[in-house]
Short mmCIF file of C-alpha atoms and ligand atoms in Angstrom, two decimals:
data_model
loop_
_atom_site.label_atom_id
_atom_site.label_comp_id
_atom_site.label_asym_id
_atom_site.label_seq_id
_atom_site.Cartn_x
_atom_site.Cartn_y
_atom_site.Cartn_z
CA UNK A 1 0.00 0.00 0.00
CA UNK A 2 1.05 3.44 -0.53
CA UNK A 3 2.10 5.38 2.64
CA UNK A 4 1.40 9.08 1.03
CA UNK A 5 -1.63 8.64 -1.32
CA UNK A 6 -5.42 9.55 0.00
CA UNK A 7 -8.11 9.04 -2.75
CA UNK A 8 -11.30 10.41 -3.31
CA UNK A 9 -14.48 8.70 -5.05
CA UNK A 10 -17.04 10.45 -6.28
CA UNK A 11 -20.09 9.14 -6.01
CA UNK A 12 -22.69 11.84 -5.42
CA UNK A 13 -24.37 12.38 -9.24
CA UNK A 14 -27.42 11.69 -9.78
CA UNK A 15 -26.85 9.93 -12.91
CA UNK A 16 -30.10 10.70 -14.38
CA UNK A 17 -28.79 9.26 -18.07
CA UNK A 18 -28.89 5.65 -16.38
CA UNK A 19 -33.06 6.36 -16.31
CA UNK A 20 -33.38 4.61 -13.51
CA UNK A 21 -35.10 5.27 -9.94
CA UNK A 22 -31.59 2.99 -8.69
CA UNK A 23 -28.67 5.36 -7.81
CA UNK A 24 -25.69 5.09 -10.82
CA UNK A 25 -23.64 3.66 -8.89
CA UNK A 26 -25.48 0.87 -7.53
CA UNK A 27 -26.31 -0.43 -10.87
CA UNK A 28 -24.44 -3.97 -10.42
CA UNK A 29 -21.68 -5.66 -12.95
CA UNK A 30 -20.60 -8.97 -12.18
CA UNK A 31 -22.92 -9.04 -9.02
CA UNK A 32 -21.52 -6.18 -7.21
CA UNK A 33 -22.35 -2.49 -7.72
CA UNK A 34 -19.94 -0.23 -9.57
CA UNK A 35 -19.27 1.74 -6.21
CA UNK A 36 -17.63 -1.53 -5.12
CA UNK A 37 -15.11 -1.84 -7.31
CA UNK A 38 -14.06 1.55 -6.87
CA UNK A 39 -13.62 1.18 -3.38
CA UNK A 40 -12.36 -2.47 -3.53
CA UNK A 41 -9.17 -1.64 -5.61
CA UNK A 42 -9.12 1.93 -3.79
CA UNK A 43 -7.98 0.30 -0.46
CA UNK A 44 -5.27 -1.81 -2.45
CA UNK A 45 -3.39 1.35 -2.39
CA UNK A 46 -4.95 3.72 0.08
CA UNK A 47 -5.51 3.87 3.83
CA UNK A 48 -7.63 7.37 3.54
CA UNK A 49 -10.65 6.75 1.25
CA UNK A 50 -13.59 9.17 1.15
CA UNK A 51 -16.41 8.34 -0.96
CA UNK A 52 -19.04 11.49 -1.92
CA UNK A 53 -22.40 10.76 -1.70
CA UNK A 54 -25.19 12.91 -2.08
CA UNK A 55 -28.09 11.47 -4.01
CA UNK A 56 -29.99 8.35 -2.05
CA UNK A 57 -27.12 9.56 0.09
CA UNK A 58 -28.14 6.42 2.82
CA UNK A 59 -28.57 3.67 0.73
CA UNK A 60 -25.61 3.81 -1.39
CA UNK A 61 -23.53 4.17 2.02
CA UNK A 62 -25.40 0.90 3.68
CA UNK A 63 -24.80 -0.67 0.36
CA UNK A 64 -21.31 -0.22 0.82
CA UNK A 65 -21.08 -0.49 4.44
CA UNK A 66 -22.62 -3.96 3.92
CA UNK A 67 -19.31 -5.07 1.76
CA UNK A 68 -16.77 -3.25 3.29
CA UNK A 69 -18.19 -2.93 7.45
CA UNK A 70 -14.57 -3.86 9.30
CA UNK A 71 -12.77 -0.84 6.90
CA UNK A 72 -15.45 1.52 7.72
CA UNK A 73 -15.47 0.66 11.60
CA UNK A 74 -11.22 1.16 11.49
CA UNK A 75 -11.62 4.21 9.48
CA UNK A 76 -10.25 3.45 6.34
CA UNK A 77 -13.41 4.19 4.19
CA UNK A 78 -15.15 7.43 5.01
CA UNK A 79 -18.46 9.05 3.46
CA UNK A 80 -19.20 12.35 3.32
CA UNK A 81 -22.27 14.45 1.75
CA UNK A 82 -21.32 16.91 -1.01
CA UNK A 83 -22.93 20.21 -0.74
CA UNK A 84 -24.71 19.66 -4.16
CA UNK A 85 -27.63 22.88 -3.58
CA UNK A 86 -24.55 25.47 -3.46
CA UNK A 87 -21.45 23.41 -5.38
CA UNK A 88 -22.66 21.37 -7.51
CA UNK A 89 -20.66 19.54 -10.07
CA UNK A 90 -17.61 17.24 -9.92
CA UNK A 91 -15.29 19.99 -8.18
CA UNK A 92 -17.50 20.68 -6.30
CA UNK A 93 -17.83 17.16 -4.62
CA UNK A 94 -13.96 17.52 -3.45
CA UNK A 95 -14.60 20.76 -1.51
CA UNK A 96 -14.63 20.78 2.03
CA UNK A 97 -12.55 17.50 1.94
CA UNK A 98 -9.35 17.09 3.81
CA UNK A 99 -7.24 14.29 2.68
CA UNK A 100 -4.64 12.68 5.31
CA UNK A 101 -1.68 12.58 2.31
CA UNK A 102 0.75 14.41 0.42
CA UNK A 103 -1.42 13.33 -2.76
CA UNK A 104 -5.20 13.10 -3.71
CA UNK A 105 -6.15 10.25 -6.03
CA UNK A 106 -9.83 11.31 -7.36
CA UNK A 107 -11.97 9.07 -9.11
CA UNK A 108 -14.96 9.18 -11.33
CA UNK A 109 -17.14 6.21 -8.96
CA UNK A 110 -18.77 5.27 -12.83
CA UNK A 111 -15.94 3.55 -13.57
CA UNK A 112 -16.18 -0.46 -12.80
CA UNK A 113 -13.09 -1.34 -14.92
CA UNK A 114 -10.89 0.77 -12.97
CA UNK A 115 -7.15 -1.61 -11.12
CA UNK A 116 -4.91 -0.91 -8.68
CA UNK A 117 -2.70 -2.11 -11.52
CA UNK A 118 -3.58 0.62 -13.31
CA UNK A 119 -4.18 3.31 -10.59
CA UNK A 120 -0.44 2.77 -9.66
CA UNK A 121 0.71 4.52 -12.74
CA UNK A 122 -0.27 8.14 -11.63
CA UNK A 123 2.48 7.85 -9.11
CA UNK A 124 4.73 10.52 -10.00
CA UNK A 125 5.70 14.33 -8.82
CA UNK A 126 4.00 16.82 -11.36
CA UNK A 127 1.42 18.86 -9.60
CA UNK A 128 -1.62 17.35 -11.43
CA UNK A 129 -2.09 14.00 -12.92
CA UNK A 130 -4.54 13.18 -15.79
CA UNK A 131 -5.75 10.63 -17.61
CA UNK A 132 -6.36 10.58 -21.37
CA UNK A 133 -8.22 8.41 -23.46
CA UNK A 134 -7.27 8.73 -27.37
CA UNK A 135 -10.64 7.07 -28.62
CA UNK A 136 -12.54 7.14 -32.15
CA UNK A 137 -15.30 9.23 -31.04
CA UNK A 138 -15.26 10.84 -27.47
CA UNK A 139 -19.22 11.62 -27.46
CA UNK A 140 -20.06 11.69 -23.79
CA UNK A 141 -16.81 12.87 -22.46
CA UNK A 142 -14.80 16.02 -21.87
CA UNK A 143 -12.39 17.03 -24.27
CA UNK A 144 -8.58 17.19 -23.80
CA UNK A 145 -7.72 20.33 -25.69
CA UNK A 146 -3.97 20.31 -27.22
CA UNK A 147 -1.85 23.10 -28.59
CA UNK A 148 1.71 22.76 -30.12
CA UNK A 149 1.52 19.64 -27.96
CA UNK A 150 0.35 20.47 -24.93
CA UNK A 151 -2.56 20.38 -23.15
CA UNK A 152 -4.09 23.79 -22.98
CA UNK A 153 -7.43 22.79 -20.80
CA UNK A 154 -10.23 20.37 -20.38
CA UNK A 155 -13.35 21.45 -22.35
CA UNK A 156 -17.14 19.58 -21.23
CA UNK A 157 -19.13 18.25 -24.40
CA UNK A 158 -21.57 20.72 -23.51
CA UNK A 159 -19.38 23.87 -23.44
CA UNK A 160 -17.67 22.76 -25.96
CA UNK A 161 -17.45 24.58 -29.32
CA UNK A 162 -17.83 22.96 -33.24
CA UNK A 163 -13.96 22.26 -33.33
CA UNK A 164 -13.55 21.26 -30.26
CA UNK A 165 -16.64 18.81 -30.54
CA UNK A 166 -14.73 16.77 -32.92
CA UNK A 167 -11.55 16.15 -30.89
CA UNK A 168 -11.12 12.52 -30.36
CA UNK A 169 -9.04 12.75 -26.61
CA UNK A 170 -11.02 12.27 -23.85
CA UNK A 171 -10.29 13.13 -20.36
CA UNK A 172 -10.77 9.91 -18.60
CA UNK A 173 -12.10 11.09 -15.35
CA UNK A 174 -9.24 10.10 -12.63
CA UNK A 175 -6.79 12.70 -11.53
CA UNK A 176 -3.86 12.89 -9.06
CA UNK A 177 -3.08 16.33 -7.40
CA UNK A 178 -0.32 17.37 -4.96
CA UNK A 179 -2.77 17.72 -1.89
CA UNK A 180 -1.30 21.41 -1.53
CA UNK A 181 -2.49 22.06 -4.76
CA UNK A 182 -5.80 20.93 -4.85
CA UNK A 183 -6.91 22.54 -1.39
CA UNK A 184 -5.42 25.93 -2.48
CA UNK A 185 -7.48 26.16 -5.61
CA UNK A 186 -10.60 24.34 -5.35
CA UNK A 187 -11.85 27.78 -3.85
CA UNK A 188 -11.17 29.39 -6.74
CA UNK A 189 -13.43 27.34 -8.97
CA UNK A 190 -16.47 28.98 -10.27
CA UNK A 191 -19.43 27.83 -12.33
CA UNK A 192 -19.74 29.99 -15.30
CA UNK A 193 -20.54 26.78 -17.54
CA UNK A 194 -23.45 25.39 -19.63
CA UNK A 195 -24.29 23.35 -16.46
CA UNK A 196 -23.64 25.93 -14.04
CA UNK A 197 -21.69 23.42 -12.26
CA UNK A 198 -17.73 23.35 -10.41
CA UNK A 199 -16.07 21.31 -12.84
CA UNK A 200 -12.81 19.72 -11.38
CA UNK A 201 -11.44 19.72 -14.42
CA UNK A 202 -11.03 23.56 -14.81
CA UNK A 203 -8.10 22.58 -11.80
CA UNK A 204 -6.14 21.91 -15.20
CA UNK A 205 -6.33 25.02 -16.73
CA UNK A 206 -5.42 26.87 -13.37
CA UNK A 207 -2.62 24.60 -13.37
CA UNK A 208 -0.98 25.11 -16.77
CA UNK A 209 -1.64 29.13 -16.40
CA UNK A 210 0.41 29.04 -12.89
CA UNK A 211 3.39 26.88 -14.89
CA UNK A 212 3.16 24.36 -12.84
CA UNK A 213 3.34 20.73 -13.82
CA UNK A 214 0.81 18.63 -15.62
CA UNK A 215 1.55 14.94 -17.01
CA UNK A 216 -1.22 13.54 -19.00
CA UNK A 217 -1.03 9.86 -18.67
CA UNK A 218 -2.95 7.92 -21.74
CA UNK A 219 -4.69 5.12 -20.61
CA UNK A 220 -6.68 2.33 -22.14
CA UNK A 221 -10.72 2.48 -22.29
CA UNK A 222 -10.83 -1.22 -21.16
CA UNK A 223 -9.83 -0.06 -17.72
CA UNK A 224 -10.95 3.50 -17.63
CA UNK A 225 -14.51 3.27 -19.55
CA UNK A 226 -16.79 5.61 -17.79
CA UNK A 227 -20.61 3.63 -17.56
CA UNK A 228 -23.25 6.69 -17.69
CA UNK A 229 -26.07 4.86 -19.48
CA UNK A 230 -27.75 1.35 -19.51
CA UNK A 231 -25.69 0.09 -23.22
CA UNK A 232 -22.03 1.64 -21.24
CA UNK A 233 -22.83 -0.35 -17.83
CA UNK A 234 -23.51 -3.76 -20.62
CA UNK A 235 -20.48 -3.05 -22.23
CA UNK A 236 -18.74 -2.46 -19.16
CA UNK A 237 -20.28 -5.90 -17.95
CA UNK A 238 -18.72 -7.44 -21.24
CA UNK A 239 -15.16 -6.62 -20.16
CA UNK A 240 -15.51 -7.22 -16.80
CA UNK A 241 -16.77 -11.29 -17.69
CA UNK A 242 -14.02 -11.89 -20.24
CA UNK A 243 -11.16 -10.90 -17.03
CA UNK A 244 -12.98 -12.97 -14.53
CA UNK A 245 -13.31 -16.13 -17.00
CA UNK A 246 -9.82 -15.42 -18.78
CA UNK A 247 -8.89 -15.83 -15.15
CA UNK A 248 -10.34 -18.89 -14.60
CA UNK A 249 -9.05 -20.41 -18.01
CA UNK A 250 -5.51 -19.71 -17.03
CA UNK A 251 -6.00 -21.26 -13.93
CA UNK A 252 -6.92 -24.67 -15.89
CA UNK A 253 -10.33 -24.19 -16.30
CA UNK A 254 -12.25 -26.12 -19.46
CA UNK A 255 -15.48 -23.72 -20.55
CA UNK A 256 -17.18 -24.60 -23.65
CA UNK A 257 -18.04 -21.40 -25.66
CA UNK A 258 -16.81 -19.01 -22.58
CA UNK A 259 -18.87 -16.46 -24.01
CA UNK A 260 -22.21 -17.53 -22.86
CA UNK A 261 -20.77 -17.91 -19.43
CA UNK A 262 -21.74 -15.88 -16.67
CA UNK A 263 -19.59 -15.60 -13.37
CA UNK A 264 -20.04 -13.20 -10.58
CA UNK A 265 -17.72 -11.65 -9.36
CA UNK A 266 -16.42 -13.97 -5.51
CA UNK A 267 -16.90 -17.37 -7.28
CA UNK A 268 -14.37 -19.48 -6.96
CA UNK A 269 -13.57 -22.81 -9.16
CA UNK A 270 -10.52 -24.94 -8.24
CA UNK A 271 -9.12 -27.89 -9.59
CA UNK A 272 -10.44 -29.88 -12.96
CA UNK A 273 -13.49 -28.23 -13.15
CA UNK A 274 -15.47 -28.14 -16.11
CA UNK A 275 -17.85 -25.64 -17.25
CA UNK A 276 -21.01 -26.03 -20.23
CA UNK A 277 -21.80 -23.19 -22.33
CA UNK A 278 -24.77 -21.30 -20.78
CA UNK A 279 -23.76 -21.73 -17.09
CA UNK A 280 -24.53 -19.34 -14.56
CA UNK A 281 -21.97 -19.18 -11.00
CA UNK A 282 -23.53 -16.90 -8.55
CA UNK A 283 -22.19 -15.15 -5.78
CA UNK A 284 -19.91 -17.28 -3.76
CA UNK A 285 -20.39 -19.88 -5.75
CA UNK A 286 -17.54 -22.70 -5.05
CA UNK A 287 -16.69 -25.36 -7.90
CA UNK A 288 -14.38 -28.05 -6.80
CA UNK A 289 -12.87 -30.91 -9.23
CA UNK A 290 -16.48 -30.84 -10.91
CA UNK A 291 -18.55 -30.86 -14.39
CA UNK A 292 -21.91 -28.27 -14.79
CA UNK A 293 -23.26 -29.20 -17.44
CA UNK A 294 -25.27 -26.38 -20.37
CA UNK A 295 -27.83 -23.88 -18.61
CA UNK A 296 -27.02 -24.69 -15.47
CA UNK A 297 -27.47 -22.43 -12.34
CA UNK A 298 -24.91 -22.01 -8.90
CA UNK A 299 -25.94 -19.82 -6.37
CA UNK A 300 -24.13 -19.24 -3.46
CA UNK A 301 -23.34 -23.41 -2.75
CA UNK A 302 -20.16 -25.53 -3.21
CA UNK A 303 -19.74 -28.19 -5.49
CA UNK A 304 -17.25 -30.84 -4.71
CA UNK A 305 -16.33 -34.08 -7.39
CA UNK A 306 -19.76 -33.91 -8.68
CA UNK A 307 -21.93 -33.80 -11.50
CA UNK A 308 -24.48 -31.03 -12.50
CA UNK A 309 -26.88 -30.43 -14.95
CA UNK A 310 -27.61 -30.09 -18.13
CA UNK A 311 -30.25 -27.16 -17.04
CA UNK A 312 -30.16 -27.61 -13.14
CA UNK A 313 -30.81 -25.14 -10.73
CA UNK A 314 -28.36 -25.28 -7.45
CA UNK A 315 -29.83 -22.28 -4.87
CA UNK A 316 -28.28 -21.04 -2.15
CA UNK A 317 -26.80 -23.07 0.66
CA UNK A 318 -26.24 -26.13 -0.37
CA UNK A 319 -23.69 -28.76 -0.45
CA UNK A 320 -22.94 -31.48 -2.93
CA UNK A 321 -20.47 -34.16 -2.82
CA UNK A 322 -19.88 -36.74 -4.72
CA UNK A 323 -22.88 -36.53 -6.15
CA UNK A 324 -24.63 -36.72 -9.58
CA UNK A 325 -27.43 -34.26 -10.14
CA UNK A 326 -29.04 -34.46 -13.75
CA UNK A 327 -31.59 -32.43 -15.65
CA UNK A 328 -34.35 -30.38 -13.85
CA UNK A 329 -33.33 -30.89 -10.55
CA UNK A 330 -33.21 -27.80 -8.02
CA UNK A 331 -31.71 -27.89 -4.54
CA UNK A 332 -31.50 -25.14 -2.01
CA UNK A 333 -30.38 -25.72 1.86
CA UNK A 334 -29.38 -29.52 0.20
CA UNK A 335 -26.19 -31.23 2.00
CA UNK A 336 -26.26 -34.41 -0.79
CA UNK A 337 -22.69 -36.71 -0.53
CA UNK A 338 -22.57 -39.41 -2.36
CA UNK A 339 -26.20 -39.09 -3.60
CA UNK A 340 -27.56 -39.54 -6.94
CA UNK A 341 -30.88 -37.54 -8.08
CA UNK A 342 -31.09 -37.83 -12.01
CA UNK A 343 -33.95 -36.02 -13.23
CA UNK A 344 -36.97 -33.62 -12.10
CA UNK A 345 -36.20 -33.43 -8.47
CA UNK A 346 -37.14 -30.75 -5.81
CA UNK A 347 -34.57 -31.10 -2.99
CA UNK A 348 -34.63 -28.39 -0.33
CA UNK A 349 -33.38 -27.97 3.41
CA UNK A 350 -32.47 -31.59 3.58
CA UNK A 351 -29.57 -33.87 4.14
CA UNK A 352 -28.91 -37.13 2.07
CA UNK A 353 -25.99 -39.05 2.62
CA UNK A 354 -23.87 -41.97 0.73
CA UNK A 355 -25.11 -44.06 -1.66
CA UNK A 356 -28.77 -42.75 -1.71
CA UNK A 357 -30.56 -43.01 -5.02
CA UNK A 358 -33.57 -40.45 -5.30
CA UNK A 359 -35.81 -41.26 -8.24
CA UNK A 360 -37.43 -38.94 -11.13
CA UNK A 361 -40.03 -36.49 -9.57
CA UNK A 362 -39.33 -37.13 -5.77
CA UNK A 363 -40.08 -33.54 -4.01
CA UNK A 364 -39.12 -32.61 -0.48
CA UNK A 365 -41.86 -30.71 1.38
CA UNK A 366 -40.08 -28.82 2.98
CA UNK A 367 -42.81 -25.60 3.14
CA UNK A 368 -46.30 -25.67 5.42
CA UNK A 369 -47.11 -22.26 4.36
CA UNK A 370 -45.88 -20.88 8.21
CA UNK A 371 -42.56 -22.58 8.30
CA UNK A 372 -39.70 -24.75 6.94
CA UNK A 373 -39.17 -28.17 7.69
CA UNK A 374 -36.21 -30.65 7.26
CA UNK A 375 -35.72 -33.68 5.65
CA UNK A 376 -33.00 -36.04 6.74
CA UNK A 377 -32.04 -39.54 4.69
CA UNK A 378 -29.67 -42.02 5.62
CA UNK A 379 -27.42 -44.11 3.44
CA UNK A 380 -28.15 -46.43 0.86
CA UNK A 381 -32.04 -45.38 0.62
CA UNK A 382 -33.52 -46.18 -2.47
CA UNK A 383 -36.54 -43.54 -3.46
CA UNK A 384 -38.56 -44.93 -5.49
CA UNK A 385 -39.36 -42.05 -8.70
CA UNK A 386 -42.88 -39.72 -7.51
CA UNK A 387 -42.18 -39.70 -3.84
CA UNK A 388 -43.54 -36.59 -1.28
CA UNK A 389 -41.28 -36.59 1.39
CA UNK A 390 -43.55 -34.17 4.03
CA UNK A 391 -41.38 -32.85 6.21
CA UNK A 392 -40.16 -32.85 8.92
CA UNK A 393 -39.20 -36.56 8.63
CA UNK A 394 -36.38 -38.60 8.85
CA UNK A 395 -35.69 -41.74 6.78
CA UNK A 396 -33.17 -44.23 7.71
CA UNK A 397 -30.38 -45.80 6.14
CA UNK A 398 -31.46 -48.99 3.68
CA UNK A 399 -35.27 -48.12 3.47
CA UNK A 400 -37.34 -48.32 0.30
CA UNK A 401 -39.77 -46.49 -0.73
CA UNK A 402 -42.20 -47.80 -3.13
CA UNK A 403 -42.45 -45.47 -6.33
CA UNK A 404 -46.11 -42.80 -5.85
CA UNK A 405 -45.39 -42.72 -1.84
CA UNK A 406 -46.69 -40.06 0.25
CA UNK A 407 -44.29 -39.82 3.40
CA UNK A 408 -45.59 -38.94 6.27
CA UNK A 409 -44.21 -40.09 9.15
CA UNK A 410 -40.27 -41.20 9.66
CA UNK A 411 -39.42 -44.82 8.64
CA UNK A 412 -37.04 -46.78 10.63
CA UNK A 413 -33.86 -48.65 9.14
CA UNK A 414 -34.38 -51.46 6.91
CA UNK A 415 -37.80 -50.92 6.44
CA UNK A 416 -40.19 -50.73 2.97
CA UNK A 417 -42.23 -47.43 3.05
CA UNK A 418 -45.03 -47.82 0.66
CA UNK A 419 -48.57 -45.67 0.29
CA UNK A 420 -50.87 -47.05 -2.59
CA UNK A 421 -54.88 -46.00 -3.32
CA UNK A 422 -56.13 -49.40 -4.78
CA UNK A 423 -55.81 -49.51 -8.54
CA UNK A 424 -58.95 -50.48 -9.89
CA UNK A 425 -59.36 -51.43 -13.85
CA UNK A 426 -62.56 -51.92 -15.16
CA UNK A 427 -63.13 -53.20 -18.56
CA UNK A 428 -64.72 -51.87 -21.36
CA UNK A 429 -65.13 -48.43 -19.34
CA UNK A 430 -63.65 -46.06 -22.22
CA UNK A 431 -66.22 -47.19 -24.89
CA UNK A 432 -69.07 -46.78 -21.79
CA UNK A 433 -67.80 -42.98 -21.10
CA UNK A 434 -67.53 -41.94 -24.82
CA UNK A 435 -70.59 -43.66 -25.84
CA UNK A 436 -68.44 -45.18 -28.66
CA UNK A 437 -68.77 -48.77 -30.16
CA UNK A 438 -65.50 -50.97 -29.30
C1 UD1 B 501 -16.73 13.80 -16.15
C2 UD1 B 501 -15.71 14.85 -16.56
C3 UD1 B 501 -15.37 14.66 -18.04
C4 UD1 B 501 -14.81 13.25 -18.26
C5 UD1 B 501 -15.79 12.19 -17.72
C6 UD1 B 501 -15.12 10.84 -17.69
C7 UD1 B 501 -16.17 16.85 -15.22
C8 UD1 B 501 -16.77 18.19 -15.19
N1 UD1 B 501 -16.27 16.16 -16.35
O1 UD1 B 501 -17.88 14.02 -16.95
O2 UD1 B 501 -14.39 15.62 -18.45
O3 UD1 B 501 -14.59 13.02 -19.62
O4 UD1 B 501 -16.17 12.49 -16.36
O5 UD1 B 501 -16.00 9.81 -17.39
O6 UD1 B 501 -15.63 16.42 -14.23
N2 UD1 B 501 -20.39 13.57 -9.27
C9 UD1 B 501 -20.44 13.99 -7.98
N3 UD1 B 501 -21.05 15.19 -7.71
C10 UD1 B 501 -21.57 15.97 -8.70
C11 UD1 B 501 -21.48 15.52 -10.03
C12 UD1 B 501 -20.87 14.32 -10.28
O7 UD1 B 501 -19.98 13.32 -7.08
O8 UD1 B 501 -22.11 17.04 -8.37
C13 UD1 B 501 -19.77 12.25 -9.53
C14 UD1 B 501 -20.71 11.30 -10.24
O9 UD1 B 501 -21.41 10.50 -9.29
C15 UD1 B 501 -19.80 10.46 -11.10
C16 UD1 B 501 -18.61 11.38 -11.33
O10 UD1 B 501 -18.69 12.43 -10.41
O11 UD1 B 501 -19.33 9.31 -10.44
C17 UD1 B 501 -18.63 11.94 -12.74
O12 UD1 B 501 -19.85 12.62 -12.95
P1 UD1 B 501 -20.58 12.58 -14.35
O13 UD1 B 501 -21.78 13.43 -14.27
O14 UD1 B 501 -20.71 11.20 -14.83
O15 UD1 B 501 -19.48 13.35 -15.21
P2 UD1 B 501 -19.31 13.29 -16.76
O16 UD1 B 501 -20.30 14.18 -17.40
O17 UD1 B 501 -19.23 11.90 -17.21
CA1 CA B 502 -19.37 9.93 -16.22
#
């Protein structure tokens, strides 16, 4: 970590180009809000990070305080509220701000792409900082203005004139300042501007007319892409799923066609895993030494030297082992080792242990419309295919249960557990009932 570096995140706009009711910066990618990231590779480098809130103000900050609670509670992470009524604008969301270290990091918090990797490269001693994107069309951003060379000021898209509209450098949006510097002169902003906003970027201009030094640093749009509308934060999303799975490959991962994967962000896959186009990880999704097969779902479970899938749905919770789990089965709360459940299965808040076959269509009961109930099987239970296991009830190891059985009541080791209405067949009914000849 760097000893002299404080950063700054701005996160107070209200991001009204998202259209959405849903604070920017909350919008997710990879299963975590933008805001995250920000913060996430932030405190790689920085033990002095303020974030800026102002719009939905509260939840953004228990959204993050949710992620990040222990470097909020040791005082790592602090929010403030801009004043946005008198000083609006992206200067004014650093004012009033007093950073612990010799230099100020500030970042655009729309930026989900952003690395420490990449962060590290604005170490250096000029006085300001910038970073420069040299793009095909900069529509949306502000423009780097150059003269014999040099920069000569940042210009917004909306104060910008004809000529200037069709410059293709960008400022990026993520600026280092000598502390000094930046606390000296963001009192001499003003807002005489199309959006009648303090722009921090005018801190440029100031700088180059006092002679003091300015390094533009050009950096690349796949880490620096600012997300201000629904199509940026999918494109954004794009990126973000080809690191996480190009990760994963390296590591010795097999995906078939990787790019109809989808992998949040805090899943983890280890060994000789296996992964079926169309598969969804989730969350904290854990994949050990196993196969899932197409259109399959993880939420939030581990999956250890098993077998999932094609188009099975693993919820949150549970816990396979061993285990073979084949088309249209869905678990959730489900500790299964050694168990095999091949086809149209509900399986939730139970426990099934080794060698336990459960047959086509057996559902666990697990719901009386108050509560949840448990359902415990022992080993080497064969159940039969069309079994209601009502819980709570226990089965013991080497029962049987008779295919169409309604359980009810816990069966005891060794037993046969078999419910059957009479089957009656009566000839000749059909032709009766339709008033047709045979
Ligand atoms: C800003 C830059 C622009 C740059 C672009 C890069 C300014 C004036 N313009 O424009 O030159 O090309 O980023 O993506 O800085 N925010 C606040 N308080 C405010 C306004 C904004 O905290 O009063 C925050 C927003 O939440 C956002 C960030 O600042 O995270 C940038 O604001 P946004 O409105 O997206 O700025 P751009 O118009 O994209
Ligand atoms: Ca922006």
């Amino acid at each position: 970590m760097k000893k002299n570096l404080s950063i700054i995140i701005l996160a107070a706009g209200a991001g009204t180009r998202m259209k959405s009711s849903l604070p920017k910066v909350l919008h997710k990618i990879s299963g975590k809000p933008m805001l995250y990231y920000s913060i996430l590779e932030s405190l790689k480098l920085s033990d002095d990070v303020t974030v800026v809130l102002y719009h939905q103000a509260s939840l953004v900050q228990k959204s993050m305080e949710s992620y990040f609670k222990e470097e909020v509670d040791t005082g790592k992470i602090t929010f403030v509220i801009q004043d946005h009524k008198n000083y609006p604008g992206t200067g004014g969301a650093v004012m009033g701000i007093t950073p612990k270290h010799e230099k100020t990091l500030v970042l655009n918090a729309d930026m989900p792409l952003i690395q420490a990797s990449e962060l590290e490269k604005f170490e250096s001693d000029a006085v300001i900082v910038m970073s420069v994107l040299e793009l095909e069309s900069a529509d949306g951003y502000g423009r780097v203005v150059i003269e014999n060379g040099s920069v000569v000021k940042i210009v917004e898209q909306k104060d910008a004139s004809e000529s200037e509209l069709s410059i293709c450098t960008a400022n990026a949006g993520i600026y280092q300042f000598e502390t000094q510097f930046l606390l000296q002169n963001l009192p001499k902003l003003n807002n005489n501007n199309a959006q009648k906003e303090y722009y921090i970027t005018d801190l440029v201009e100031m700088a180059i007319n006092a002679n003091l030094s300015l390094k533009p640093l050009i950096v690349s749009e796949e880490n620096f892409k600012g997300v201000n509308s629904k199509v940026e934060l999918s494109q954004a999303e794009v990126i973000h799923q080809n690191r996480i799975k190009h990760e994963f490959l390296k590591a010795g991962v097999i995906m078939r066609l990787p790019d109809t994967i989808y992998i949040e962000h805090g899943v983890e896959i280890e060994g000789e895993s296996v992964l079926e186009n169309g598969v969804t990880l989730l969350e904290n999704a854990k994949i050990i030494n196993s196969h899932i097969k197409t259109n399959s779902m993880v939420q939030d479970s581990v999956i250890e030297n098993s077998d999932v899938g094609p188009m099975a749905r693993i919820r949150p919770g549970s816990y396979l082992k061993n285990t073979h789990i084949g088309n249209f089965v869905e678990t959730k709360k489900a500790h299964l080792t050694g168990v095999k459940a091949g086809h149209l299965s509900y399986l939730g808040d139970c426990e099934i242990n080794e060698g336990t076959n459960i047959g086509c269509g057996t559902i666990t009961c697990n719901y009386d419309g108050i509560n949840k109930h448990k359902t415990i099987i022992g080993k080497n239970v064969f159940v039969g295919s069309d079994t209601q296991l009502v819980a709570p009830v226990t089965i013991e190891d080497d029962v049987l249960i008779a295919a169409g059985s309604t359980i009810t009541r816990n069966v005891h080791k060794g037993s046969l557990a078999i419910t059957r209405a009479p089957l009656k067949i009566i000839a000749g009914y059909f032709y009766k009932f339709f008033g047709k000849k045979q």
